[in-house]
Amino acid sequence: KLINGSFHNNGLIYWLEREKGIRLGVLFLFSNYLIIEIMNTDFRVAEVELSYRNRVPNKDRKRIMDSYSAYKILRNNYSDDTIDYRETFKVLYMNQGCQVLGCFTISEGGITNTLADVRMILQGALLTNAVAMVLAHNHPSGSTRPSRQDDEITRKVVDAARLLDIKVADHIILTSEDFYSYNDEGRI
């Protein structure tokens, strides 16, 4: 890089990148020694964009009345091609009237599991101004029985959401033909 420098009586030399005028570092001169300090001058940061686009009028929003109505909405948001092939974690976000604000895919995994990040789940709730949510994931095996990991993620999300006054109304494990509801079983 082409640089310009300036010498001062106290032994300091500042040098700048010629084209941008950015201060790159300082030279300290002491009798026969030269000490160079390189400065980190890159102050760029990533731009953050948070958005939620509601394209469904209030009167057309689906309402969740029970676990079966949640299952029907969720089942329509899972592809017939992958529900028995790959595990996917989704969340339905709801307003005060239990109307669905949106369905968000948190993660897609493999045959036996998928990772659900609590922060991503809550980010969606905050973006949609949700007051409640239904967690959901499918089991490609066809079994609706919850695993220890299913119980653990449910507990983590319930605890974290409680801090934000957001209710986890249910966690539904679904297959192409059946479902399990944590709420119906009194586990949420």
CSV table of N, CA, C and O in Angstrom, one decimal, residues 11-96:
chain,number,residue,atom,x,y,z
A,11,GLY,N,9.5,12.0,18.4
A,11,GLY,CA,9.9,10.7,17.9
A,11,GLY,C,8.8,9.9,17.3
A,11,GLY,O,9.0,8.7,17.0
A,12,LEU,N,7.6,10.4,17.2
A,12,LEU,CA,6.5,9.6,16.6
A,12,LEU,C,6.4,9.9,15.2
A,12,LEU,O,6.5,11.0,14.7
A,13,ILE,N,6.1,8.9,14.4
A,13,ILE,CA,5.8,9.0,13.0
A,13,ILE,C,4.4,8.3,12.8
A,13,ILE,O,4.3,7.1,13.2
A,14,TYR,N,3.4,9.0,12.3
A,14,TYR,CA,2.2,8.4,12.0
A,14,TYR,C,2.2,8.2,10.5
A,14,TYR,O,2.7,8.9,9.7
A,15,TRP,N,1.6,7.0,10.1
A,15,TRP,CA,1.5,6.9,8.6
A,15,TRP,C,0.1,6.5,8.3
A,15,TRP,O,-0.6,5.9,9.0
A,16,LEU,N,-0.3,7.0,7.1
A,16,LEU,CA,-1.7,6.9,6.6
A,16,LEU,C,-1.7,6.2,5.3
A,16,LEU,O,-0.8,6.3,4.5
A,17,GLU,N,-2.8,5.5,5.0
A,17,GLU,CA,-2.9,4.9,3.7
A,17,GLU,C,-3.3,6.1,2.8
A,17,GLU,O,-4.2,6.9,3.0
A,18,ARG,N,-2.5,6.3,1.7
A,18,ARG,CA,-2.6,7.5,0.9
A,18,ARG,C,-4.0,7.7,0.3
A,18,ARG,O,-4.5,8.8,0.3
A,19,GLU,N,-4.6,6.6,-0.3
A,19,GLU,CA,-5.8,6.8,-1.0
A,19,GLU,C,-7.0,7.1,-0.1
A,19,GLU,O,-7.9,7.9,-0.4
A,20,LYS,N,-7.0,6.5,1.1
A,20,LYS,CA,-8.2,6.6,2.0
A,20,LYS,C,-8.0,7.5,3.2
A,20,LYS,O,-8.9,7.9,3.9
A,21,GLY,N,-6.8,7.9,3.5
A,21,GLY,CA,-6.5,8.7,4.6
A,21,GLY,C,-6.7,8.0,6.0
A,21,GLY,O,-7.0,8.6,7.0
A,22,ILE,N,-6.6,6.7,6.0
A,22,ILE,CA,-6.9,5.9,7.2
A,22,ILE,C,-5.5,5.7,7.9
A,22,ILE,O,-4.5,5.4,7.3
A,23,ARG,N,-5.6,6.0,9.2
A,23,ARG,CA,-4.4,5.9,10.0
A,23,ARG,C,-4.0,4.4,10.2
A,23,ARG,O,-4.8,3.6,10.8
A,24,LEU,N,-2.9,4.0,9.8
A,24,LEU,CA,-2.5,2.6,9.8
A,24,LEU,C,-1.6,2.2,11.0
A,24,LEU,O,-1.7,1.1,11.5
A,25,GLY,N,-0.9,3.1,11.6
A,25,GLY,CA,0.0,2.8,12.7
A,25,GLY,C,0.8,3.9,13.1
A,25,GLY,O,0.8,5.0,12.6
A,26,VAL,N,1.7,3.6,14.1
A,26,VAL,CA,2.6,4.6,14.7
A,26,VAL,C,4.0,4.0,14.8
A,26,VAL,O,4.1,2.8,15.1
A,27,LEU,N,5.0,4.8,14.4
A,27,LEU,CA,6.4,4.4,14.6
A,27,LEU,C,6.9,5.2,15.8
A,27,LEU,O,6.7,6.4,15.9
A,28,PHE,N,7.6,4.5,16.7
A,28,PHE,CA,8.3,5.2,17.8
A,28,PHE,C,9.8,5.1,17.6
A,28,PHE,O,10.3,4.0,17.5
A,29,LEU,N,10.5,6.2,17.6
A,29,LEU,CA,11.9,6.2,17.3
A,29,LEU,C,12.6,6.5,18.7
A,29,LEU,O,12.4,7.6,19.3
A,30,PHE,N,13.5,5.6,19.1
A,30,PHE,CA,14.3,5.9,20.3
A,30,PHE,C,15.7,5.5,19.9
A,30,PHE,O,16.0,4.5,19.4
A,31,SER,N,16.6,6.5,20.1
A,31,SER,CA,18.0,6.4,19.7
A,31,SER,C,18.2,5.4,18.5
A,31,SER,O,18.0,5.8,17.4
A,32,ASN,N,18.6,4.2,18.8
A,32,ASN,CA,18.9,3.3,17.7
A,32,ASN,C,17.8,2.2,17.5
A,32,ASN,O,18.0,1.2,16.9
A,33,TYR,N,16.7,2.4,18.2
A,33,TYR,CA,15.6,1.4,18.1
A,33,TYR,C,14.4,1.9,17.4
A,33,TYR,O,14.1,3.1,17.6
A,34,LEU,N,13.7,1.1,16.8
A,34,LEU,CA,12.4,1.5,16.1
A,34,LEU,C,11.3,0.5,16.5
A,34,LEU,O,11.5,-0.7,16.4
A,35,ILE,N,10.3,1.1,17.1
A,35,ILE,CA,9.1,0.2,17.6
A,35,ILE,C,7.9,0.6,16.7
A,35,ILE,O,7.6,1.8,16.5
A,36,ILE,N,7.3,-0.4,16.1
A,36,ILE,CA,6.2,-0.2,15.2
A,36,ILE,C,4.9,-0.7,15.9
A,36,ILE,O,4.9,-1.9,16.3
A,37,GLU,N,3.9,0.1,15.9
A,37,GLU,CA,2.6,-0.4,16.4
A,37,GLU,C,1.6,-0.3,15.2
A,37,GLU,O,1.4,0.8,14.7
A,38,ILE,N,1.1,-1.4,14.8
A,38,ILE,CA,0.1,-1.5,13.7
A,38,ILE,C,-1.3,-1.4,14.4
A,38,ILE,O,-1.6,-2.0,15.3
A,39,MET,N,-2.1,-0.5,13.8
A,39,MET,CA,-3.4,-0.3,14.4
A,39,MET,C,-4.5,-1.0,13.6
A,39,MET,O,-4.4,-1.1,12.4
A,40,ASN,N,-5.4,-1.6,14.3
A,40,ASN,CA,-6.6,-2.2,13.6
A,40,ASN,C,-7.6,-1.1,13.3
A,40,ASN,O,-8.2,-0.5,14.2
A,41,THR,N,-7.7,-0.8,12.0
A,41,THR,CA,-8.5,0.4,11.6
A,41,THR,C,-9.8,0.0,10.9
A,41,THR,O,-10.5,0.8,10.4
A,42,ASP,N,-10.1,-1.3,10.9
A,42,ASP,CA,-11.3,-1.8,10.2
A,42,ASP,C,-12.5,-1.7,11.2
A,42,ASP,O,-12.6,-2.5,12.1
A,43,PHE,N,-13.4,-0.7,11.1
A,43,PHE,CA,-14.5,-0.6,12.0
A,43,PHE,C,-15.8,-1.0,11.4
A,43,PHE,O,-16.9,-0.6,11.9
A,44,ARG,N,-15.8,-1.7,10.3
A,44,ARG,CA,-17.0,-2.1,9.6
A,44,ARG,C,-17.7,-3.2,10.4
A,44,ARG,O,-17.1,-4.0,11.0
A,45,VAL,N,-19.0,-3.1,10.4
A,45,VAL,CA,-19.8,-4.1,11.1
A,45,VAL,C,-20.9,-4.5,10.2
A,45,VAL,O,-21.3,-3.8,9.2
A,46,ALA,N,-21.5,-5.7,10.4
A,46,ALA,CA,-22.6,-6.2,9.6
A,46,ALA,C,-23.9,-5.4,9.8
A,46,ALA,O,-24.1,-5.0,11.0
A,47,GLU,N,-24.6,-5.2,8.8
A,47,GLU,CA,-25.9,-4.6,8.9
A,47,GLU,C,-26.9,-5.6,9.4
A,47,GLU,O,-26.9,-6.7,8.9
A,48,VAL,N,-27.8,-5.2,10.3
A,48,VAL,CA,-28.8,-6.2,10.8
A,48,VAL,C,-30.1,-5.7,10.3
A,48,VAL,O,-30.5,-4.6,10.4
A,49,GLU,N,-30.8,-6.7,9.7
A,49,GLU,CA,-32.2,-6.4,9.2
A,49,GLU,C,-33.1,-7.4,9.8
A,49,GLU,O,-33.0,-8.6,9.6
A,50,LEU,N,-34.1,-6.9,10.5
A,50,LEU,CA,-35.1,-7.8,11.1
A,50,LEU,C,-36.4,-7.4,10.4
A,50,LEU,O,-36.8,-6.3,10.4
A,51,SER,N,-37.1,-8.5,10.0
A,51,SER,CA,-38.4,-8.2,9.3
A,51,SER,C,-39.4,-9.3,9.4
A,51,SER,O,-39.0,-10.5,9.6
A,52,TYR,N,-40.6,-9.0,9.4
A,52,TYR,CA,-41.7,-9.9,9.4
A,52,TYR,C,-42.7,-9.3,8.4
A,52,TYR,O,-43.1,-8.2,8.5
A,53,ARG,N,-43.1,-10.1,7.4
A,53,ARG,CA,-44.1,-9.6,6.4
A,53,ARG,C,-45.4,-10.4,6.5
A,53,ARG,O,-45.4,-11.6,6.3
A,54,ASN,N,-46.4,-9.7,6.9
A,54,ASN,CA,-47.7,-10.3,7.1
A,54,ASN,C,-48.5,-10.1,5.8
A,54,ASN,O,-48.9,-9.0,5.4
A,55,ARG,N,-48.7,-11.2,5.1
A,55,ARG,CA,-49.5,-11.1,3.8
A,55,ARG,C,-50.9,-11.7,3.9
A,55,ARG,O,-51.5,-11.9,2.9
A,56,VAL,N,-51.3,-12.1,5.2
A,56,VAL,CA,-52.6,-12.7,5.4
A,56,VAL,C,-53.4,-11.7,6.2
A,56,VAL,O,-53.1,-11.4,7.3
A,57,PRO,N,-54.6,-11.3,5.6
A,57,PRO,CA,-55.4,-10.4,6.4
A,57,PRO,C,-55.9,-11.0,7.7
A,57,PRO,O,-56.1,-12.3,7.7
A,58,ASN,N,-56.2,-10.2,8.6
A,58,ASN,CA,-56.6,-10.7,9.9
A,58,ASN,C,-57.8,-11.7,9.8
A,58,ASN,O,-57.9,-12.7,10.5
A,59,LYS,N,-58.8,-11.3,9.0
A,59,LYS,CA,-60.0,-12.2,8.9
A,59,LYS,C,-59.7,-13.5,8.3
A,59,LYS,O,-60.5,-14.5,8.4
A,60,ASP,N,-58.6,-13.7,7.6
A,60,ASP,CA,-58.3,-15.0,6.9
A,60,ASP,C,-57.3,-15.8,7.7
A,60,ASP,O,-56.9,-16.9,7.3
A,61,ARG,N,-56.9,-15.3,8.9
A,61,ARG,CA,-55.9,-16.1,9.6
A,61,ARG,C,-56.6,-17.3,10.3
A,61,ARG,O,-57.7,-17.3,10.8
A,62,LYS,N,-55.8,-18.5,10.2
A,62,LYS,CA,-56.3,-19.7,10.9
A,62,LYS,C,-56.2,-19.5,12.4
A,62,LYS,O,-55.3,-18.9,12.9
A,63,ARG,N,-57.2,-20.1,13.1
A,63,ARG,CA,-57.2,-20.1,14.5
A,63,ARG,C,-56.9,-21.5,15.1
A,63,ARG,O,-57.5,-22.4,14.6
A,64,ILE,N,-56.1,-21.5,16.1
A,64,ILE,CA,-55.8,-22.8,16.8
A,64,ILE,C,-56.7,-22.9,18.0
A,64,ILE,O,-56.6,-22.1,18.9
A,65,MET,N,-57.6,-23.9,18.0
A,65,MET,CA,-58.5,-24.1,19.1
A,65,MET,C,-58.1,-25.3,20.0
A,65,MET,O,-58.5,-25.3,21.1
A,66,ASP,N,-57.4,-26.2,19.4
A,66,ASP,CA,-56.9,-27.4,20.1
A,66,ASP,C,-55.8,-28.0,19.4
A,66,ASP,O,-55.3,-27.5,18.3
A,67,SER,N,-55.3,-29.1,19.9
A,67,SER,CA,-54.1,-29.8,19.3
A,67,SER,C,-54.4,-30.3,17.9
A,67,SER,O,-53.5,-30.2,17.0
A,68,TYR,N,-55.6,-30.7,17.6
A,68,TYR,CA,-56.0,-31.2,16.3
A,68,TYR,C,-55.9,-30.1,15.3
A,68,TYR,O,-55.4,-30.3,14.2
A,69,SER,N,-56.5,-28.9,15.6
A,69,SER,CA,-56.4,-27.8,14.6
A,69,SER,C,-55.0,-27.4,14.4
A,69,SER,O,-54.6,-27.0,13.3
A,70,ALA,N,-54.1,-27.5,15.4
A,70,ALA,CA,-52.7,-27.1,15.2
A,70,ALA,C,-52.1,-28.2,14.3
A,70,ALA,O,-51.3,-27.8,13.4
A,71,TYR,N,-52.4,-29.5,14.6
A,71,TYR,CA,-51.8,-30.5,13.7
A,71,TYR,C,-52.2,-30.4,12.3
A,71,TYR,O,-51.4,-30.5,11.4
A,72,LYS,N,-53.5,-30.0,12.0
A,72,LYS,CA,-54.0,-29.8,10.6
A,72,LYS,C,-53.2,-28.7,9.9
A,72,LYS,O,-52.8,-28.9,8.8
A,73,ILE,N,-53.0,-27.6,10.6
A,73,ILE,CA,-52.2,-26.5,10.0
A,73,ILE,C,-50.8,-26.9,9.8
A,73,ILE,O,-50.2,-26.6,8.7
A,74,LEU,N,-50.2,-27.5,10.8
A,74,LEU,CA,-48.8,-28.0,10.7
A,74,LEU,C,-48.6,-29.0,9.5
A,74,LEU,O,-47.7,-28.9,8.7
A,75,ARG,N,-49.6,-30.0,9.5
A,75,ARG,CA,-49.4,-31.0,8.5
A,75,ARG,C,-49.5,-30.4,7.1
A,75,ARG,O,-48.8,-30.9,6.2
A,76,ASN,N,-50.2,-29.4,6.9
A,76,ASN,CA,-50.2,-28.7,5.6
A,76,ASN,C,-49.0,-27.9,5.3
A,76,ASN,O,-48.7,-27.5,4.2
A,77,ASN,N,-48.1,-27.7,6.3
A,77,ASN,CA,-46.9,-27.0,6.2
A,77,ASN,C,-45.7,-27.9,6.1
A,77,ASN,O,-44.5,-27.4,6.0
A,78,TYR,N,-45.9,-29.2,6.1
A,78,TYR,CA,-44.9,-30.2,5.9
A,78,TYR,C,-45.1,-30.8,4.5
A,78,TYR,O,-46.2,-31.2,4.1
A,79,SER,N,-44.0,-31.0,3.8
A,79,SER,CA,-44.1,-31.6,2.5
A,79,SER,C,-44.3,-33.1,2.5
A,79,SER,O,-43.7,-33.8,3.3
A,80,ASP,N,-45.2,-33.6,1.7
A,80,ASP,CA,-45.5,-35.0,1.6
A,80,ASP,C,-44.2,-35.8,1.2
A,80,ASP,O,-44.0,-36.9,1.6
A,81,ASP,N,-43.3,-35.1,0.5
A,81,ASP,CA,-42.1,-35.7,0.0
A,81,ASP,C,-41.1,-35.9,1.1
A,81,ASP,O,-40.2,-36.8,0.9
A,82,THR,N,-41.1,-35.1,2.1
A,82,THR,CA,-40.0,-35.2,3.1
A,82,THR,C,-40.5,-35.5,4.5
A,82,THR,O,-39.6,-35.8,5.4
A,83,ILE,N,-41.8,-35.5,4.8
A,83,ILE,CA,-42.2,-35.8,6.2
A,83,ILE,C,-41.8,-37.1,6.7
A,83,ILE,O,-41.5,-37.3,7.9
A,84,ASP,N,-41.7,-38.1,5.9
A,84,ASP,CA,-41.3,-39.5,6.3
A,84,ASP,C,-39.8,-39.7,5.9
A,84,ASP,O,-39.3,-40.9,6.0
A,85,TYR,N,-39.1,-38.6,5.6
A,85,TYR,CA,-37.7,-38.8,5.1
A,85,TYR,C,-36.7,-38.0,6.0
A,85,TYR,O,-35.7,-38.6,6.3
A,86,ARG,N,-37.1,-36.8,6.4
A,86,ARG,CA,-36.1,-36.0,7.1
A,86,ARG,C,-36.8,-35.2,8.2
A,86,ARG,O,-37.9,-34.7,8.0
A,87,GLU,N,-36.2,-35.1,9.4
A,87,GLU,CA,-36.8,-34.4,10.5
A,87,GLU,C,-36.7,-32.9,10.3
A,87,GLU,O,-35.6,-32.4,10.0
A,88,THR,N,-37.8,-32.2,10.6
A,88,THR,CA,-37.8,-30.8,10.5
A,88,THR,C,-38.5,-30.2,11.7
A,88,THR,O,-39.6,-30.7,12.1
A,89,PHE,N,-38.0,-29.1,12.2
A,89,PHE,CA,-38.5,-28.4,13.4
A,89,PHE,C,-39.2,-27.1,12.9
A,89,PHE,O,-38.5,-26.3,12.3
A,90,LYS,N,-40.4,-26.9,13.2
A,90,LYS,CA,-41.2,-25.7,12.8
A,90,LYS,C,-41.9,-25.1,14.1
A,90,LYS,O,-42.1,-25.8,15.1
A,91,VAL,N,-42.2,-23.9,13.9
A,91,VAL,CA,-43.0,-23.2,15.0
A,91,VAL,C,-44.1,-22.4,14.4
A,91,VAL,O,-44.0,-21.7,13.4
A,92,LEU,N,-45.3,-22.5,15.0
A,92,LEU,CA,-46.4,-21.7,14.7
A,92,LEU,C,-46.5,-20.6,15.7
A,92,LEU,O,-46.5,-20.8,16.9
A,93,TYR,N,-46.5,-19.3,15.3
A,93,TYR,CA,-46.6,-18.2,16.2
A,93,TYR,C,-48.0,-17.6,16.1
A,93,TYR,O,-48.6,-17.6,15.1
A,94,MET,N,-48.5,-17.3,17.3
A,94,MET,CA,-49.9,-16.9,17.4
A,94,MET,C,-50.1,-15.5,18.2
A,94,MET,O,-49.3,-15.2,19.0
A,95,ASN,N,-51.2,-14.8,17.8
A,95,ASN,CA,-51.5,-13.6,18.5
A,95,ASN,C,-52.4,-13.9,19.7
A,95,ASN,O,-52.7,-15.1,20.0
A,96,GLN,N,-52.9,-12.9,20.4
A,96,GLN,CA,-53.7,-13.1,21.6
A,96,GLN,C,-55.0,-13.9,21.3
A,96,GLN,O,-55.5,-14.6,22.2
